[in-house]
């Protein structure tokens, strides 16, 4: 049986998915966020779009059965199983600037954004093309009247996961998130498992 | 005294702003949304980013004093006066696909997305580069526990406005929104006024 691959704390990776493949993003220790971005393998200018996906779903919190649409309004991924039910699709990957502006770090980590930039470069995706991520397990709590939000500890417990099906051939970027607030102040690994569509 | 320019119902335009210019987006009749997008004039791959702007502000509803950041974490625009206080920065411009998916239209209007695509083409901005818009006057009401949202009538009354200052040289796209729900089911014009920074 195929084993999940581990993404070490504060790092990232990128890989191809074929249409029909499934991708399971696993939180081995609990309370760890994983930023997911995806691009059409045929043309990486087509990318996941939070604005389209949320508009078509008429809700902020996507879960089992919901689709992630591209900027061209095509379905790129569908959530087929979700043990947590609370993920974020509002915020961009943390970056050097995030750590400077929000955390006042003088020597900031490159963050998920820098990790994705490095991982996606071989696939022809430049940094300006990195969209708002689907932030698996990220728990953003919104005060409805004011719109003020806080980033709280993820609701994911050890071994919880979210499983996606690729609805087109994709390039996927995936991280173990590098921001303190998002991960209840402890940097932990993420694991993922790709299962190939059986071509028989 | 300079007069505002009118954007007819269900249409859009694009224009340059220089750093220091102010842009006032006016809702002449009330309850009409205007989608605003902006790009760096020096390199249109730099564009407004809802994900960065909301993250740095830690709130969904931007108003007087708040900044609109780019995907490179630079401040592009700042809100300097706001008579309404409720705008949306979550959703993408309405498009042919919006009207097909949400409204089940068989012969869909090209929407704000199509209007922006046409208006921005002479500035070298392609459709894949059109980001989540700052939707002036759009009133998206979120149910906090479920994240389900509804698009309600704008809170803007006749002659209400929001005023921005350009913090870099910009290409701006601006519409009179074409979606029924967003505009309390009546398509109305938008007006805008550009005031040049006095170079004395």
Coordinates of N, CA, C and O in Angstrom, one line a residue, chain A residues 45 49-52 54-56 58-61 69 71-73 86 90-93 95 97-98 101-102 113 128 132 142 144-149, chain B residues 45 49-52 54-56 58-61 69 71-73 86 90-93 95 97-98 101-102 113 128 132 142 144-149:
Chain A
X45 N -1.8 29.7 -16.6 CA -2.5 31.0 -16.3 C -3.9 30.8 -15.8 O -4.5 31.7 -15.2
X49 N -9.6 30.0 -8.0 CA -10.1 31.3 -7.7 C -11.0 31.3 -6.5 O -12.1 30.7 -6.6
X50 N -10.6 31.9 -5.4 CA -11.5 31.9 -4.3 C -12.7 32.7 -4.6 O -13.8 32.3 -4.2
X51 N -12.6 33.8 -5.3 CA -13.7 34.7 -5.6 C -14.8 33.9 -6.4 O -16.0 34.1 -6.1
X52 N -14.4 33.2 -7.4 CA -15.4 32.4 -8.2 C -16.0 31.3 -7.3 O -17.2 31.1 -7.3
X54 N -16.2 30.8 -4.0 CA -17.1 31.3 -3.0 C -18.4 31.8 -3.5 O -19.5 31.6 -3.0
X55 N -18.3 32.6 -4.6 CA -19.5 33.1 -5.2 C -20.5 32.0 -5.7 O -21.7 32.1 -5.4
X56 N -20.0 31.0 -6.4 CA -20.8 29.9 -6.9 C -21.4 29.1 -5.8 O -22.5 28.5 -5.9
X58 N -21.9 30.3 -2.7 CA -22.7 31.3 -1.8 C -22.4 31.0 -0.3 O -23.2 31.1 0.6
X59 N -21.1 30.6 0.0 CA -20.7 30.4 1.4 C -19.2 30.5 1.4 O -18.5 30.2 0.4
X60 N -18.7 30.8 2.6 CA -17.2 30.9 2.9 C -16.5 29.6 3.2 O -15.3 29.5 2.9
X61 N -17.2 28.7 3.8 CA -16.6 27.4 4.3 C -16.9 26.3 3.4 O -18.0 25.7 3.5
X69 N -13.3 26.2 -8.1 CA -13.3 26.7 -9.5 C -12.1 27.5 -9.8 O -11.4 28.1 -9.0
X71 N -10.2 30.7 -12.2 CA -10.5 32.0 -12.7 C -11.2 32.0 -14.0 O -11.8 33.0 -14.5
X72 N -11.2 30.9 -14.7 CA -12.0 30.7 -16.0 C -13.3 30.0 -15.7 O -14.0 29.6 -16.7
X73 N -13.7 29.9 -14.5 CA -15.0 29.3 -14.0 C -15.1 27.8 -14.4 O -16.2 27.3 -14.5
X86 N -13.6 22.9 8.5 CA -13.3 24.3 8.6 C -11.9 24.6 8.0 O -10.9 24.2 8.5
X90 N -9.8 32.7 2.1 CA -9.8 34.2 2.0 C -8.4 34.8 1.9 O -8.3 35.8 1.3
X91 N -7.5 34.1 2.5 CA -6.2 34.8 2.7 C -5.1 34.2 1.8 O -5.1 33.0 1.5
X92 N -4.1 35.0 1.5 CA -3.0 34.6 0.7 C -1.9 33.9 1.5 O -1.9 34.1 2.7
X93 N -1.1 33.1 0.9 CA 0.0 32.4 1.6 C 0.9 33.4 2.4 O 1.2 34.5 1.9
X95 N 4.1 35.2 3.8 CA 5.2 35.6 3.0 C 6.2 36.4 3.8 O 5.9 36.8 5.0
X97 N 6.7 39.5 3.6 CA 6.0 40.7 3.9 C 5.0 40.5 5.0 O 4.7 41.4 5.9
X98 N 4.3 39.3 5.0 CA 3.4 39.0 6.1 C 4.1 39.0 7.4 O 3.6 39.6 8.4
X101 N 4.9 42.7 8.3 CA 3.8 43.6 8.5 C 3.0 43.1 9.8 O 2.7 43.9 10.6
X102 N 2.8 41.9 9.9 CA 1.9 41.4 11.0 C 2.7 41.0 12.2 O 2.3 41.2 13.3
X113 N 4.5 31.5 0.8 CA 4.7 32.1 -0.5 C 6.0 31.8 -1.1 O 6.1 31.4 -2.3
X128 N 4.0 36.1 -9.2 CA 2.8 36.9 -9.4 C 1.5 36.1 -9.7 O 0.4 36.6 -9.6
X132 N -4.8 33.4 -4.1 CA -5.3 33.1 -2.7 C -5.3 31.5 -2.6 O -5.9 30.9 -3.5
X142 N -14.7 35.0 12.1 CA -15.2 36.3 11.7 C -16.2 36.8 12.6 O -17.2 36.1 13.0
X144 N -19.3 38.9 12.8 CA -20.2 39.2 11.6 C -20.5 40.7 11.5 O -20.6 41.2 10.3
X145 N -20.7 41.4 12.5 CA -21.1 42.8 12.4 C -20.0 43.7 11.9 O -20.2 44.5 11.0
X146 N -18.8 43.5 12.4 CA -17.7 44.4 12.1 C -16.8 43.8 10.9 O -16.1 44.6 10.3
X147 N -16.9 42.5 10.7 CA -16.0 41.9 9.7 C -14.6 41.7 10.2 O -13.8 41.1 9.5
X148 N -14.3 42.0 11.5 CA -13.0 41.8 12.1 C -12.8 40.3 12.2 O -13.8 39.6 12.7
X149 N -11.7 39.8 11.9 CA -11.4 38.3 12.1 C -10.1 38.1 12.8 O -9.2 38.9 12.9
Chain B
X45 N 1.4 43.1 -14.1 CA 1.3 41.8 -13.4 C 1.2 42.1 -11.9 O 0.8 41.1 -11.1
X49 N -4.8 42.8 -4.4 CA -5.0 41.5 -3.8 C -5.9 41.6 -2.6 O -5.5 42.1 -1.6
X50 N -7.1 41.0 -2.7 CA -8.0 40.9 -1.6 C -7.3 40.1 -0.5 O -7.4 40.5 0.7
X51 N -6.7 39.0 -0.8 CA -6.1 38.2 0.2 C -5.0 38.9 1.1 O -5.0 38.8 2.3
X52 N -4.2 39.7 0.4 CA -3.1 40.4 1.2 C -3.8 41.5 1.9 O -3.5 41.8 3.1
X54 N -6.9 42.0 3.1 CA -7.7 41.6 4.2 C -6.8 41.0 5.3 O -7.1 41.3 6.5
X55 N -5.8 40.3 5.0 CA -4.9 39.7 6.0 C -4.2 40.8 6.8 O -4.2 40.8 8.0
X56 N -3.7 41.8 6.1 CA -3.0 42.9 6.8 C -3.9 43.8 7.6 O -3.5 44.3 8.6
X58 N -6.8 42.5 8.9 CA -7.5 41.6 9.9 C -9.0 41.9 9.9 O -9.6 41.8 11.0
X59 N -9.5 42.3 8.8 CA -11.0 42.5 8.8 C -11.5 42.4 7.3 O -10.7 42.6 6.4
X60 N -12.8 42.1 7.2 CA -13.3 42.0 5.8 C -13.8 43.3 5.2 O -13.8 43.4 4.0
X61 N -14.2 44.2 6.1 CA -14.9 45.4 5.6 C -13.9 46.6 5.7 O -13.7 47.2 6.7
X69 N -3.7 46.6 -0.8 CA -2.4 46.1 -1.1 C -2.4 45.3 -2.5 O -3.4 44.8 -2.9
X71 N -0.6 42.1 -4.9 CA -0.1 40.8 -4.7 C 1.4 40.8 -4.4 O 2.0 39.8 -3.9
X72 N 2.1 41.9 -4.6 CA 3.5 42.1 -4.1 C 3.6 42.8 -2.8 O 4.7 43.2 -2.4
X73 N 2.5 43.0 -2.1 CA 2.4 43.6 -0.8 C 2.8 45.0 -0.7 O 3.2 45.6 0.3
X86 N -19.7 50.0 3.8 CA -19.9 48.5 3.5 C -19.7 48.3 2.1 O -20.4 48.7 1.2
X90 N -14.6 40.1 -1.5 CA -14.5 38.7 -1.5 C -14.7 38.1 -2.9 O -14.2 37.0 -3.2
X91 N -15.5 38.7 -3.7 CA -16.1 38.1 -4.9 C -15.5 38.7 -6.2 O -15.2 39.8 -6.3
X92 N -15.5 37.8 -7.2 CA -14.9 38.2 -8.5 C -16.0 38.9 -9.3 O -17.2 38.8 -9.0
X93 N -15.6 39.7 -10.3 CA -16.6 40.4 -11.1 C -17.6 39.4 -11.8 O -17.2 38.3 -12.2
X95 N -19.8 37.6 -14.5 CA -19.3 37.2 -15.8 C -20.4 36.4 -16.5 O -21.4 36.0 -15.9
X97 N -20.2 33.3 -17.1 CA -20.4 32.1 -16.3 C -21.2 32.3 -15.0 O -22.0 31.5 -14.6
X98 N -21.0 33.5 -14.4 CA -21.8 33.9 -13.2 C -23.3 33.8 -13.6 O -24.1 33.2 -12.8
X101 N -24.3 30.1 -14.1 CA -24.3 29.2 -13.0 C -25.3 29.7 -11.9 O -26.0 28.9 -11.3
X102 N -25.3 31.0 -11.6 CA -26.2 31.5 -10.5 C -27.6 31.9 -11.0 O -28.6 31.6 -10.3
X113 N -17.0 41.4 -15.7 CA -15.8 40.7 -16.2 C -15.6 41.0 -17.7 O -14.5 41.4 -18.1
X128 N -7.2 36.7 -17.8 CA -6.7 35.9 -16.7 C -6.1 36.7 -15.5 O -5.9 36.2 -14.4
X132 N -9.9 39.4 -8.0 CA -11.1 39.8 -7.2 C -11.1 41.3 -7.1 O -10.1 41.9 -6.8
X142 N -22.9 37.9 5.8 CA -22.4 36.6 6.1 C -23.0 36.1 7.4 O -23.1 36.8 8.4
X144 N -22.3 34.0 10.4 CA -21.0 33.7 11.0 C -20.8 32.2 11.3 O -19.7 31.7 11.0
X145 N -21.8 31.5 11.7 CA -21.5 30.1 12.1 C -21.3 29.2 10.9 O -20.4 28.4 10.8
X146 N -22.2 29.4 9.9 CA -22.1 28.5 8.7 C -21.3 29.1 7.6 O -20.8 28.3 6.7
X147 N -21.0 30.4 7.6 CA -20.3 31.0 6.5 C -21.2 31.2 5.2 O -20.7 31.8 4.2
X148 N -22.4 30.8 5.3 CA -23.3 31.1 4.2 C -23.5 32.6 4.0 O -23.7 33.3 5.1
X149 N -23.5 33.1 2.8 CA -23.7 34.5 2.6 C -24.8 34.8 1.6 O -25.1 34.0 0.7

